[in-house]
PDB file of C-alpha atoms in Angstrom:
ATOM      1  CA  MET A   1      28.033  15.659 -10.855  1.00 74.00           C
ATOM      2  CA  LYS A   2      24.930  17.722 -10.965  1.00 88.00           C
ATOM      3  CA  TYR A   3      21.358  16.174 -11.397  1.00 90.00           C
ATOM      4  CA  ARG A   4      18.872  18.319 -13.099  1.00 87.00           C
ATOM      5  CA  PRO A   5      15.547  17.732 -14.648  1.00 87.00           C
ATOM      6  CA  GLN A   6      15.815  15.869 -17.743  1.00 82.00           C
ATOM      7  CA  ILE A   7      13.685  17.998 -20.241  1.00 79.00           C
ATOM      8  CA  ASP A   8      14.288  17.240 -24.150  1.00 73.00           C
ATOM      9  CA  MET A   9      12.812  19.972 -26.167  1.00 70.00           C
ATOM     10  CA  GLY A  10      12.415  17.749 -29.042  1.00 70.00           C
ATOM     11  CA  LYS A  11      10.015  15.463 -27.235  1.00 76.00           C
ATOM     12  CA  PRO A  12       6.579  16.517 -25.458  1.00 79.00           C
ATOM     13  CA  LEU A  13       6.554  16.951 -21.746  1.00 81.00           C
ATOM     14  CA  TYR A  14       3.875  14.058 -21.344  1.00 81.00           C
ATOM     15  CA  SER A  15       6.088  11.125 -22.732  1.00 78.00           C
ATOM     16  CA  GLY A  16       8.640   9.244 -20.602  1.00 79.00           C
ATOM     17  CA  ILE A  17       8.651   8.141 -17.222  1.00 84.00           C
ATOM     18  CA  HIS A  18       6.667  10.224 -14.691  1.00 92.00           C
ATOM     19  CA  THR A  19       9.262  11.294 -12.202  1.00 96.00           C
ATOM     20  CA  PHE A  20       8.734  14.685 -10.442  1.00 96.00           C
ATOM     21  CA  MET A  21       9.136  17.342 -12.821  1.00 96.00           C
ATOM     22  CA  HIS A  22      11.410  15.240 -14.866  1.00 95.00           C
ATOM     23  CA  LEU A  23      14.069  14.850 -12.443  1.00 97.00           C
ATOM     24  CA  PRO A  24      16.510  11.693 -12.870  1.00 96.00           C
ATOM     25  CA  TYR A  25      15.188   8.593 -11.224  1.00 96.00           C
ATOM     26  CA  VAL A  26      18.468   8.174  -9.201  1.00 95.00           C
ATOM     27  CA  GLN A  27      18.815   6.187  -5.831  1.00 93.00           C
ATOM     28  CA  THR A  28      22.172   7.870  -4.525  1.00 93.00           C
ATOM     29  CA  LEU A  29      22.749  10.454  -2.135  1.00 96.00           C
ATOM     30  CA  GLU A  30      26.353  11.696  -3.697  1.00 96.00           C
ATOM     31  CA  ASP A  31      26.591  15.239  -5.233  1.00 96.00           C
ATOM     32  CA  VAL A  32      22.784  15.650  -4.192  1.00 98.00           C
ATOM     33  CA  ASP A  33      21.229  18.743  -2.504  1.00 98.00           C
ATOM     34  CA  PHE A  34      17.517  17.504  -2.387  1.00 98.00           C
ATOM     35  CA  ALA A  35      15.687  14.449  -3.129  1.00 98.00           C
ATOM     36  CA  VAL A  36      11.922  13.972  -3.817  1.00 98.00           C
ATOM     37  CA  ILE A  37      10.645  11.015  -2.128  1.00 98.00           C
ATOM     38  CA  GLY A  38       7.255   9.332  -2.182  1.00 98.00           C
ATOM     39  CA  ILE A  39       5.450   7.604   0.794  1.00 97.00           C
ATOM     40  CA  PRO A  40       2.705   5.677  -0.187  1.00 97.00           C
ATOM     41  CA  PHE A  41       1.046   5.176   3.014  1.00 94.00           C
ATOM     42  CA  ASP A  42      -2.457   5.712   4.579  1.00 92.00           C
ATOM     43  CA  THR A  43      -2.937   3.554   7.368  1.00 90.00           C
ATOM     44  CA  GLY A  44      -3.131   6.399   9.752  1.00 82.00           C
ATOM     45  CA  VAL A  45      -6.113   8.045   8.384  1.00 83.00           C
ATOM     46  CA  SER A  46      -9.420   8.518  10.233  1.00 79.00           C
ATOM     47  CA  TYR A  47     -11.579   8.980   7.486  1.00 77.00           C
ATOM     48  CA  GLY A  48     -10.934   9.090   3.652  1.00 76.00           C
ATOM     49  CA  ILE A  49      -8.469   6.504   2.397  1.00 84.00           C
ATOM     50  CA  GLY A  50      -6.577   6.638  -0.711  1.00 86.00           C
ATOM     51  CA  ALA A  51      -3.496   8.918  -0.296  1.00 90.00           C
ATOM     52  CA  ARG A  52      -1.100   6.044  -0.705  1.00 95.00           C
ATOM     53  CA  PHE A  53      -1.709   6.922  -4.509  1.00 95.00           C
ATOM     54  CA  GLY A  54      -0.644  10.638  -3.885  1.00 96.00           C
ATOM     55  CA  PRO A  55       2.886  10.282  -4.841  1.00 97.00           C
ATOM     56  CA  ALA A  56       2.032   8.832  -8.007  1.00 97.00           C
ATOM     57  CA  SER A  57      -0.768  11.459  -8.946  1.00 97.00           C
ATOM     58  CA  ILE A  58       1.858  14.295  -7.793  1.00 98.00           C
ATOM     59  CA  ARG A  59       4.205  13.002  -9.940  1.00 98.00           C
ATOM     60  CA  ALA A  60       2.163  12.703 -13.234  1.00 97.00           C
ATOM     61  CA  MET A  61       0.785  16.301 -12.666  1.00 97.00           C
ATOM     62  CA  SER A  62       4.325  17.696 -12.301  1.00 97.00           C
ATOM     63  CA  GLN A  63       5.172  17.077 -15.894  1.00 95.00           C
ATOM     64  CA  ARG A  64       4.800  20.477 -16.980  1.00 93.00           C
ATOM     65  CA  ILE A  65       6.661  22.166 -14.256  1.00 95.00           C
ATOM     66  CA  ARG A  66       9.833  23.558 -15.926  1.00 92.00           C
ATOM     67  CA  PRO A  67      12.861  24.404 -13.575  1.00 94.00           C
ATOM     68  CA  ILE A  68      12.876  28.392 -13.866  1.00 94.00           C
ATOM     69  CA  SER A  69      10.684  30.168 -11.335  1.00 95.00           C
ATOM     70  CA  PRO A  70       9.792  33.801 -12.663  1.00 94.00           C
ATOM     71  CA  VAL A  71       8.631  35.023  -9.489  1.00 95.00           C
ATOM     72  CA  HIS A  72      12.063  34.326  -7.812  1.00 95.00           C
ATOM     73  CA  ARG A  73      13.857  34.684 -11.126  1.00 95.00           C
ATOM     74  CA  ILE A  74      15.762  31.717 -10.525  1.00 95.00           C
ATOM     75  CA  ASP A  75      16.840  28.455 -12.641  1.00 96.00           C
ATOM     76  CA  ILE A  76      16.772  25.747  -9.642  1.00 96.00           C
ATOM     77  CA  SER A  77      19.047  23.604 -11.587  1.00 94.00           C
ATOM     78  CA  GLU A  78      21.770  26.311 -11.706  1.00 95.00           C
ATOM     79  CA  PHE A  79      22.121  26.390  -7.805  1.00 96.00           C
ATOM     80  CA  LEU A  80      20.772  22.905  -6.764  1.00 97.00           C
ATOM     81  CA  SER A  81      21.553  19.181  -7.577  1.00 97.00           C
ATOM     82  CA  GLY A  82      18.024  17.294  -7.022  1.00 98.00           C
ATOM     83  CA  ILE A  83      16.618  13.854  -7.670  1.00 98.00           C
ATOM     84  CA  ASP A  84      13.658  11.911  -7.567  1.00 98.00           C
ATOM     85  CA  PHE A  85      14.708   9.158  -5.067  1.00 98.00           C
ATOM     86  CA  GLY A  86      11.257   7.015  -5.645  1.00 97.00           C
ATOM     87  CA  ASP A  87       9.344   5.594  -2.975  1.00 97.00           C
ATOM     88  CA  LEU A  88      10.446   4.472   0.293  1.00 97.00           C
ATOM     89  CA  LEU A  89       9.306   0.954   1.575  1.00 96.00           C
ATOM     90  CA  VAL A  90       6.361   1.050   3.630  1.00 96.00           C
ATOM     91  CA  HIS A  91       4.024  -1.757   5.144  1.00 95.00           C
ATOM     92  CA  PRO A  92       0.333  -0.984   4.332  1.00 92.00           C
ATOM     93  CA  GLY A  93      -1.758  -1.708   7.524  1.00 88.00           C
ATOM     94  CA  TYR A  94       1.191  -1.779  10.102  1.00 92.00           C
ATOM     95  CA  ILE A  95       1.798   1.851  11.176  1.00 92.00           C
ATOM     96  CA  GLU A  96       4.487   1.375  13.643  1.00 91.00           C
ATOM     97  CA  GLN A  97       6.468  -1.064  11.241  1.00 95.00           C
ATOM     98  CA  SER A  98       5.985   1.469   8.587  1.00 95.00           C
ATOM     99  CA  TYR A  99       7.076   4.434  10.928  1.00 95.00           C
ATOM    100  CA  GLN A 100      10.318   2.503  11.528  1.00 96.00           C
ATOM    101  CA  ALA A 101      10.895   1.617   8.030  1.00 97.00           C
ATOM    102  CA  ILE A 102      10.442   5.179   7.174  1.00 97.00           C
ATOM    103  CA  GLU A 103      12.849   6.625   9.662  1.00 98.00           C
ATOM    104  CA  GLU A 104      15.395   4.156   8.946  1.00 98.00           C
ATOM    105  CA  GLN A 105      15.288   4.995   5.247  1.00 98.00           C
ATOM    106  CA  LEU A 106      15.468   8.561   5.730  1.00 98.00           C
ATOM    107  CA  THR A 107      18.281   8.783   8.282  1.00 98.00           C
ATOM    108  CA  PRO A 108      20.981   8.439   5.804  1.00 98.00           C
ATOM    109  CA  VAL A 109      19.345  11.109   3.633  1.00 98.00           C
ATOM    110  CA  PHE A 110      19.842  13.718   6.400  1.00 98.00           C
ATOM    111  CA  GLU A 111      23.232  12.424   7.270  1.00 98.00           C
ATOM    112  CA  ALA A 112      24.284  13.040   3.836  1.00 98.00           C
ATOM    113  CA  GLY A 113      22.891  16.752   3.980  1.00 97.00           C
ATOM    114  CA  VAL A 114      20.434  16.084   1.512  1.00 98.00           C
ATOM    115  CA  VAL A 115      16.924  18.003   2.012  1.00 98.00           C
ATOM    116  CA  PRO A 116      14.399  15.424   1.469  1.00 98.00           C
ATOM    117  CA  VAL A 117      10.729  16.591  -0.162  1.00 98.00           C
ATOM    118  CA  LEU A 118       8.383  13.878   0.930  1.00 98.00           C
ATOM    119  CA  LEU A 119       5.348  13.338  -0.978  1.00 98.00           C
ATOM    120  CA  GLY A 120       2.444  11.785   0.961  1.00 90.00           C
ATOM    121  CA  GLY A 121       0.641   9.579   2.093  1.00 92.00           C
ATOM    122  CA  ASP A 122      -1.231  10.704   5.099  1.00 94.00           C
ATOM    123  CA  HIS A 123      -0.010  13.301   7.636  1.00 94.00           C
ATOM    124  CA  SER A 124       1.169  10.374   9.951  1.00 93.00           C
ATOM    125  CA  ILE A 125       4.398  10.121   7.993  1.00 94.00           C
ATOM    126  CA  SER A 126       5.632  13.526   9.423  1.00 96.00           C
ATOM    127  CA  LEU A 127       6.451  11.757  12.698  1.00 96.00           C
ATOM    128  CA  PRO A 128       8.985   9.263  11.486  1.00 96.00           C
ATOM    129  CA  HIS A 129      10.151  12.261   8.983  1.00 98.00           C
ATOM    130  CA  LEU A 130      10.907  14.182  12.289  1.00 98.00           C
ATOM    131  CA  ARG A 131      12.381  11.404  13.942  1.00 97.00           C
ATOM    132  CA  ALA A 132      14.877  11.328  11.242  1.00 98.00           C
ATOM    133  CA  ALA A 133      15.331  14.844  10.914  1.00 98.00           C
ATOM    134  CA  ALA A 134      15.949  15.116  14.984  1.00 97.00           C
ATOM    135  CA  ARG A 135      18.561  12.473  14.587  1.00 97.00           C
ATOM    136  CA  LYS A 136      20.708  15.117  12.791  1.00 97.00           C
ATOM    137  CA  TYR A 137      19.572  18.537  13.749  1.00 97.00           C
ATOM    138  CA  GLY A 138      17.694  17.960  17.343  1.00 97.00           C
ATOM    139  CA  PRO A 139      14.549  19.677  17.782  1.00 98.00           C
ATOM    140  CA  VAL A 140      13.509  21.500  14.690  1.00 98.00           C
ATOM    141  CA  CYS A 141      10.883  24.227  14.092  1.00 98.00           C
ATOM    142  CA  LEU A 142       7.712  23.220  12.464  1.00 98.00           C
ATOM    143  CA  VAL A 143       6.035  25.498   9.958  1.00 98.00           C
ATOM    144  CA  HIS A 144       2.644  24.076   9.270  1.00 98.00           C
ATOM    145  CA  TYR A 145       0.035  24.724   6.776  1.00 98.00           C
ATOM    146  CA  ASP A 146      -3.279  22.810   7.602  1.00 97.00           C
ATOM    147  CA  SER A 147      -6.849  22.902   8.495  1.00 95.00           C
ATOM    148  CA  HIS A 148      -6.322  20.996  11.314  1.00 93.00           C
ATOM    149  CA  SER A 149      -3.631  21.145  14.232  1.00 91.00           C
ATOM    150  CA  ASP A 150      -2.977  17.511  14.109  1.00 83.00           C
ATOM    151  CA  THR A 151      -2.261  17.539  17.985  1.00 83.00           C
ATOM    152  CA  GLY A 152      -5.052  15.389  19.279  1.00 67.00           C
ATOM    153  CA  ARG A 153      -4.174  12.257  21.495  1.00 67.00           C
ATOM    154  CA  ALA A 154      -5.334   8.692  21.666  1.00 61.00           C
ATOM    155  CA  LYS A 155      -7.589   7.460  24.383  1.00 66.00           C
ATOM    156  CA  ASP A 156      -6.057   4.028  23.945  1.00 62.00           C
ATOM    157  CA  PRO A 157      -2.439   3.768  24.351  1.00 67.00           C
ATOM    158  CA  GLU A 158      -2.196   0.449  22.245  1.00 63.00           C
ATOM    159  CA  ARG A 159      -3.480   2.443  19.272  1.00 67.00           C
ATOM    160  CA  MET A 160      -1.816   5.840  19.649  1.00 62.00           C
ATOM    161  CA  TRP A 161      -0.863   6.631  16.003  1.00 65.00           C
ATOM    162  CA  SER A 162      -3.114   8.679  13.679  1.00 65.00           C
ATOM    163  CA  HIS A 163      -2.628  11.291  11.121  1.00 61.00           C
ATOM    164  CA  GLY A 164      -4.495  13.556  13.852  1.00 65.00           C
ATOM    165  CA  ALA A 165      -2.187  12.979  16.597  1.00 82.00           C
ATOM    166  CA  VAL A 166       1.301  13.647  15.001  1.00 92.00           C
ATOM    167  CA  PHE A 167       2.736  16.939  16.471  1.00 92.00           C
ATOM    168  CA  SER A 168       1.594  16.092  19.816  1.00 91.00           C
ATOM    169  CA  TYR A 169       3.462  12.983  20.155  1.00 93.00           C
ATOM    170  CA  ALA A 170       6.589  14.792  18.344  1.00 95.00           C
ATOM    171  CA  VAL A 171       6.432  17.516  20.889  1.00 95.00           C
ATOM    172  CA  ASP A 172       6.707  14.594  23.627  1.00 94.00           C
ATOM    173  CA  GLU A 173       9.469  12.841  21.729  1.00 96.00           C
ATOM    174  CA  GLY A 174      11.421  16.238  21.992  1.00 97.00           C
ATOM    175  CA  LEU A 175      11.353  16.195  17.942  1.00 98.00           C
ATOM    176  CA  ILE A 176      10.191  19.712  17.733  1.00 97.00           C
ATOM    177  CA  ASP A 177      10.662  22.973  19.575  1.00 97.00           C
ATOM    178  CA  PRO A 178       7.072  24.164  19.739  1.00 97.00           C
ATOM    179  CA  HIS A 179       8.094  27.622  21.052  1.00 97.00           C
ATOM    180  CA  HIS A 180       9.723  28.454  17.900  1.00 98.00           C
ATOM    181  CA  SER A 181       6.961  26.935  15.801  1.00 98.00           C
ATOM    182  CA  ILE A 182       3.726  27.804  14.112  1.00 98.00           C
ATOM    183  CA  GLN A 183       0.570  26.411  12.626  1.00 97.00           C
ATOM    184  CA  MET A 184      -1.772  28.035  10.265  1.00 97.00           C
ATOM    185  CA  GLY A 185      -4.891  27.644   8.785  1.00 97.00           C
ATOM    186  CA  MET A 186      -6.925  25.719  11.402  1.00 94.00           C
ATOM    187  CA  ARG A 187     -10.606  25.697  11.029  1.00 95.00           C
ATOM    188  CA  GLY A 188     -13.650  23.519  10.793  1.00 85.00           C
ATOM    189  CA  THR A 189     -15.648  21.955  13.541  1.00 79.00           C
ATOM    190  CA  THR A 190     -14.271  20.368  16.523  1.00 78.00           C
ATOM    191  CA  TYR A 191     -14.845  17.569  18.880  1.00 74.00           C
ATOM    192  CA  ARG A 192     -14.612  19.727  21.969  1.00 76.00           C
ATOM    193  CA  ALA A 193     -14.400  23.328  22.792  1.00 78.00           C
ATOM    194  CA  GLY A 194     -10.842  24.966  23.154  1.00 79.00           C
ATOM    195  CA  ALA A 195      -9.036  22.177  20.999  1.00 80.00           C
ATOM    196  CA  LEU A 196      -6.637  24.519  19.714  1.00 90.00           C
ATOM    197  CA  ASP A 197      -6.110  25.516  22.943  1.00 89.00           C
ATOM    198  CA  GLU A 198      -4.496  22.326  23.917  1.00 89.00           C
ATOM    199  CA  ALA A 199      -1.756  22.567  21.081  1.00 91.00           C
ATOM    200  CA  ARG A 200      -1.195  26.499  22.448  1.00 95.00           C
ATOM    201  CA  ALA A 201      -0.360  25.041  25.727  1.00 94.00           C
ATOM    202  CA  MET A 202       2.207  22.818  24.071  1.00 94.00           C
ATOM    203  CA  GLY A 203       3.991  26.054  23.029  1.00 96.00           C
ATOM    204  CA  PHE A 204       2.787  26.156  19.398  1.00 96.00           C
ATOM    205  CA  GLU A 205       1.702  29.674  17.880  1.00 97.00           C
ATOM    206  CA  VAL A 206      -1.764  28.534  16.491  1.00 97.00           C
ATOM    207  CA  MET A 207      -3.295  30.708  13.873  1.00 97.00           C
ATOM    208  CA  THR A 208      -6.990  30.113  12.785  1.00 97.00           C
ATOM    209  CA  THR A 209      -7.969  30.645   9.052  1.00 97.00           C
ATOM    210  CA  ASP A 210      -9.482  33.887  10.748  1.00 97.00           C
ATOM    211  CA  ASP A 211      -6.391  34.783  12.441  1.00 98.00           C
ATOM    212  CA  VAL A 212      -4.541  34.388   9.050  1.00 98.00           C
ATOM    213  CA  ARG A 213      -6.869  36.645   7.029  1.00 98.00           C
ATOM    214  CA  GLU A 214      -6.735  39.341   9.562  1.00 98.00           C
ATOM    215  CA  LEU A 215      -2.810  39.886   8.279  1.00 98.00           C
ATOM    216  CA  THR A 216      -1.365  40.722   4.816  1.00 98.00           C
ATOM    217  CA  ILE A 217       0.569  37.953   3.444  1.00 98.00           C
ATOM    218  CA  PRO A 218       3.845  39.837   3.737  1.00 98.00           C
ATOM    219  CA  GLU A 219       2.874  40.340   7.379  1.00 98.00           C
ATOM    220  CA  LEU A 220       2.090  36.663   7.896  1.00 98.00           C
ATOM    221  CA  CYS A 221       5.459  35.539   6.259  1.00 98.00           C
ATOM    222  CA  GLN A 222       7.580  38.312   8.479  1.00 98.00           C
ATOM    223  CA  LYS A 223       5.661  36.431  11.674  1.00 98.00           C
ATOM    224  CA  VAL A 224       6.613  32.983  10.410  1.00 98.00           C
ATOM    225  CA  LYS A 225      10.536  34.468  10.093  1.00 98.00           C
ATOM    226  CA  GLU A 226      10.728  35.864  13.237  1.00 98.00           C
ATOM    227  CA  ARG A 227       9.192  32.975  14.951  1.00 98.00           C
ATOM    228  CA  VAL A 228      11.713  30.478  13.562  1.00 98.00           C
ATOM    229  CA  GLY A 229      14.599  32.810  13.314  1.00 97.00           C
ATOM    230  CA  ASP A 230      17.923  31.242  11.958  1.00 97.00           C
ATOM    231  CA  ARG A 231      16.966  27.886  13.571  1.00 98.00           C
ATOM    232  CA  PRO A 232      16.553  24.466  11.430  1.00 98.00           C
ATOM    233  CA  VAL A 233      12.971  24.412   9.905  1.00 98.00           C
ATOM    234  CA  PHE A 234      10.661  21.619   8.897  1.00 98.00           C
ATOM    235  CA  LEU A 235       7.851  22.761   6.528  1.00 98.00           C
ATOM    236  CA  THR A 236       4.695  20.390   6.397  1.00 98.00           C
ATOM    237  CA  PHE A 237       1.834  21.253   4.107  1.00 98.00           C
ATOM    238  CA  ASP A 238      -1.500  19.377   4.196  1.00 97.00           C
ATOM    239  CA  ILE A 239      -3.181  19.894   1.021  1.00 97.00           C
ATOM    240  CA  ASP A 240      -6.547  20.461   3.000  1.00 96.00           C
ATOM    241  CA  PHE A 241      -5.095  23.838   3.906  1.00 98.00           C
ATOM    242  CA  LEU A 242      -6.444  24.929   0.354  1.00 98.00           C
ATOM    243  CA  ASP A 243     -10.391  25.335   0.034  1.00 98.00           C
ATOM    244  CA  PRO A 244     -11.789  22.140  -1.238  1.00 97.00           C
ATOM    245  CA  VAL A 245     -12.629  24.196  -4.519  1.00 97.00           C
ATOM    246  CA  TYR A 246      -8.791  23.783  -5.049  1.00 98.00           C
ATOM    247  CA  ALA A 247      -8.178  20.421  -3.402  1.00 98.00           C
ATOM    248  CA  PRO A 248     -11.433  18.322  -3.508  1.00 97.00           C
ATOM    249  CA  GLY A 249      -8.986  15.202  -3.644  1.00 96.00           C
ATOM    250  CA  THR A 250      -8.336  14.936   0.080  1.00 95.00           C
ATOM    251  CA  GLY A 251      -9.632  12.725   2.985  1.00 91.00           C
ATOM    252  CA  THR A 252     -10.580  15.230   5.460  1.00 90.00           C
ATOM    253  CA  PRO A 253     -11.880  18.448   3.686  1.00 92.00           C
ATOM    254  CA  GLU A 254     -12.754  21.576   5.405  1.00 94.00           C
ATOM    255  CA  VAL A 255     -14.620  24.566   3.604  1.00 97.00           C
ATOM    256  CA  GLY A 256     -13.520  28.214   3.852  1.00 97.00           C
ATOM    257  CA  GLY A 257     -10.049  27.652   3.191  1.00 98.00           C
ATOM    258  CA  PHE A 258      -7.142  29.357   0.857  1.00 98.00           C
ATOM    259  CA  THR A 259      -6.603  29.703  -2.712  1.00 98.00           C
ATOM    260  CA  THR A 260      -3.626  28.176  -4.619  1.00 98.00           C
ATOM    261  CA  TYR A 261      -2.324  31.439  -5.363  1.00 98.00           C
ATOM    262  CA  GLU A 262      -2.780  32.713  -1.766  1.00 98.00           C
ATOM    263  CA  ALA A 263      -0.552  29.489  -0.589  1.00 98.00           C
ATOM    264  CA  GLN A 264       2.030  30.196  -3.396  1.00 98.00           C
ATOM    265  CA  LYS A 265       2.518  33.853  -1.860  1.00 98.00           C
ATOM    266  CA  MET A 266       2.668  32.583   1.547  1.00 98.00           C
ATOM    267  CA  LEU A 267       5.432  30.129   0.636  1.00 98.00           C
ATOM    268  CA  ARG A 268       7.617  32.519  -1.644  1.00 98.00           C
ATOM    269  CA  GLY A 269       7.682  34.984   0.982  1.00 98.00           C
ATOM    270  CA  LEU A 270       9.659  32.729   3.032  1.00 98.00           C
ATOM    271  CA  ALA A 271      12.785  32.860   1.313  1.00 97.00           C
ATOM    272  CA  GLY A 272      15.851  32.767   3.470  1.00 97.00           C
ATOM    273  CA  ILE A 273      14.629  30.299   6.084  1.00 98.00           C
ATOM    274  CA  ASP A 274      16.754  27.338   6.946  1.00 98.00           C
ATOM    275  CA  PHE A 275      14.787  24.775   5.630  1.00 98.00           C
ATOM    276  CA  ILE A 276      15.985  21.010   6.199  1.00 98.00           C
ATOM    277  CA  GLY A 277      13.131  19.198   5.417  1.00 98.00           C
ATOM    278  CA  PHE A 278       9.578  19.321   3.360  1.00 98.00           C
ATOM    279  CA  ASP A 279       6.414  17.135   3.349  1.00 97.00           C
ATOM    280  CA  LEU A 280       3.388  17.671   1.372  1.00 98.00           C
ATOM    281  CA  VAL A 281       0.672  15.081   2.477  1.00 97.00           C
ATOM    282  CA  GLU A 282      -2.948  13.860   2.266  1.00 95.00           C
ATOM    283  CA  VAL A 283      -3.446  14.241  -1.717  1.00 97.00           C
ATOM    284  CA  LEU A 284      -6.061  11.481  -2.307  1.00 96.00           C
ATOM    285  CA  PRO A 285      -6.370  11.313  -6.185  1.00 96.00           C
ATOM    286  CA  ASP A 286      -9.487   8.852  -6.286  1.00 95.00           C
ATOM    287  CA  ARG A 287     -11.812  11.870  -4.827  1.00 95.00           C
ATOM    288  CA  ASP A 288     -10.624  14.162  -7.740  1.00 97.00           C
ATOM    289  CA  PRO A 289     -10.956  12.762 -11.131  1.00 93.00           C
ATOM    290  CA  SER A 290      -9.968  16.366 -12.731  1.00 95.00           C
ATOM    291  CA  ASP A 291      -6.370  16.155 -11.060  1.00 97.00           C
ATOM    292  CA  VAL A 292      -6.353  19.815  -9.796  1.00 98.00           C
ATOM    293  CA  THR A 293      -5.734  18.491  -6.158  1.00 98.00           C
ATOM    294  CA  ALA A 294      -2.468  16.797  -7.473  1.00 98.00           C
ATOM    295  CA  LEU A 295      -1.632  19.739  -9.863  1.00 98.00           C
ATOM    296  CA  ASN A 296      -1.677  21.969  -7.013  1.00 98.00           C
ATOM    297  CA  ALA A 297       0.379  19.948  -4.902  1.00 98.00           C
ATOM    298  CA  ALA A 298       2.940  19.365  -7.379  1.00 98.00           C
ATOM    299  CA  ASN A 299       3.342  23.146  -7.960  1.00 98.00           C
ATOM    300  CA  ILE A 300       3.284  23.571  -4.060  1.00 98.00           C
ATOM    301  CA  ALA A 301       6.442  21.033  -4.166  1.00 98.00           C
ATOM    302  CA  PHE A 302       7.956  23.283  -6.606  1.00 98.00           C
ATOM    303  CA  GLU A 303       7.734  26.225  -4.428  1.00 98.00           C
ATOM    304  CA  PHE A 304       9.385  24.180  -1.689  1.00 98.00           C
ATOM    305  CA  VAL A 305      12.459  23.496  -4.098  1.00 98.00           C
ATOM    306  CA  SER A 306      12.442  26.912  -5.135  1.00 98.00           C
ATOM    307  CA  LEU A 307      12.729  28.106  -1.859  1.00 98.00           C
ATOM    308  CA  LEU A 308      15.918  26.048  -1.477  1.00 98.00           C
ATOM    309  CA  ALA A 309      17.402  27.535  -4.577  1.00 97.00           C
ATOM    310  CA  VAL A 310      16.788  31.107  -3.342  1.00 97.00           C
ATOM    311  CA  LYS A 311      18.626  30.381  -0.118  1.00 97.00           C
ATOM    312  CA  ARG A 312      21.765  28.843  -1.785  1.00 97.00           C
ATOM    313  CA  ARG A 313      21.800  31.848  -4.182  1.00 96.00           C
ATOM    314  CA  MET A 314      21.713  34.101  -1.024  1.00 94.00           C
ATOM    315  CA  ASP A 315      24.349  32.365   0.802  1.00 93.00           C
ATOM    316  CA  MET A 316      26.528  32.546  -2.037  1.00 89.00           C
ATOM    317  CA  ASN A 317      25.955  36.220  -2.715  1.00 87.00           C
ATOM    318  CA  VAL A 318      26.719  36.458   1.271  1.00 75.00           C
ATOM    319  CA  ALA A 319      29.934  34.492   0.665  1.00 68.00           C
ATOM    320  CA  GLU A 320      31.069  36.436  -2.407  1.00 60.00           C
ATOM    321  CA  THR A 321      30.496  39.736  -0.650  1.00 63.00           C
ATOM    322  CA  ALA A 322      32.531  38.665   2.230  1.00 55.00           C
ATOM    323  CA  GLU A 323      35.062  37.540   0.207  1.00 55.00           C
ATOM    324  CA  ALA A 324      35.267  40.514  -1.503  1.00 56.00           C
ATOM    325  CA  ALA A 325      35.620  42.849   1.343  1.00 56.00           C
ATOM    326  CA  PHE A 326      39.093  41.037   1.841  1.00 56.00           C
ATOM    327  CA  LEU A 327      40.387  41.503  -1.399  1.00 55.00           C
ATOM    328  CA  PRO A 328      43.063  44.293  -1.699  1.00 59.00           C
TER     329      PRO A 328
END
């Protein structure tokens, strides 16, 4: 059985239950290639709260997304079976318990070979996401779009966890291979000089916004591909990678960011990478009554799914070519 968007041409797109881009709400892992999953959790934030409402707002603004990508010239439902799995159970106010619950619920998703597309929630959800991913794949490559490196460290070991200290601890736990990982878009003021050098010392390639803008987008995408190679890749996208003009609904906005179109191009150029998981985080709808942040987030998540479909098409073409080579 193949699950695909349930769009009825006889009904308006805004009607019905708001699943992500009209995917069926099914809590199964059989015959599924990817699952869109909400993580309504924001206890890890350090500034603006409210990202727990991000998954609902992204789903609502995804209603006009249809399954065909004209850029890639692909109908995702032709190559992939996808569902909206709903939201995972979290425990607001209890970070460690929520991390444990998220990891436990995502582990069978990875074991089933399903690619999770998580809608956050604050960026701290990436840690249990990576823990579950590493159970299956071992250390993965990180492709990280953000205005912050999120490689801080807590002064108090009793209160370690936050959205600003995700990837340093992921490296400590052996969840990420930093020497084949890349972080892009860092900008804004910091608490101390050389803060990004600490991330580089861990092994990450760290590109500030200025570094990124010195390259063309095709050059940037090629750099990412060379960095990760054919290894399993985890992509995380903090919506504050975009300039606040395009994403005012986020808890820690930084001026001088990227346009939505630039972000789309940066993602589209990654076709062919072996992505094993995605998350999109830090959408805070209460700060954006226009819903433009959630709209942009929904379309970025669609780019994730499109990348999976293009990779499947590429793999099928390779297999067909190899098979044809052995035909008499």
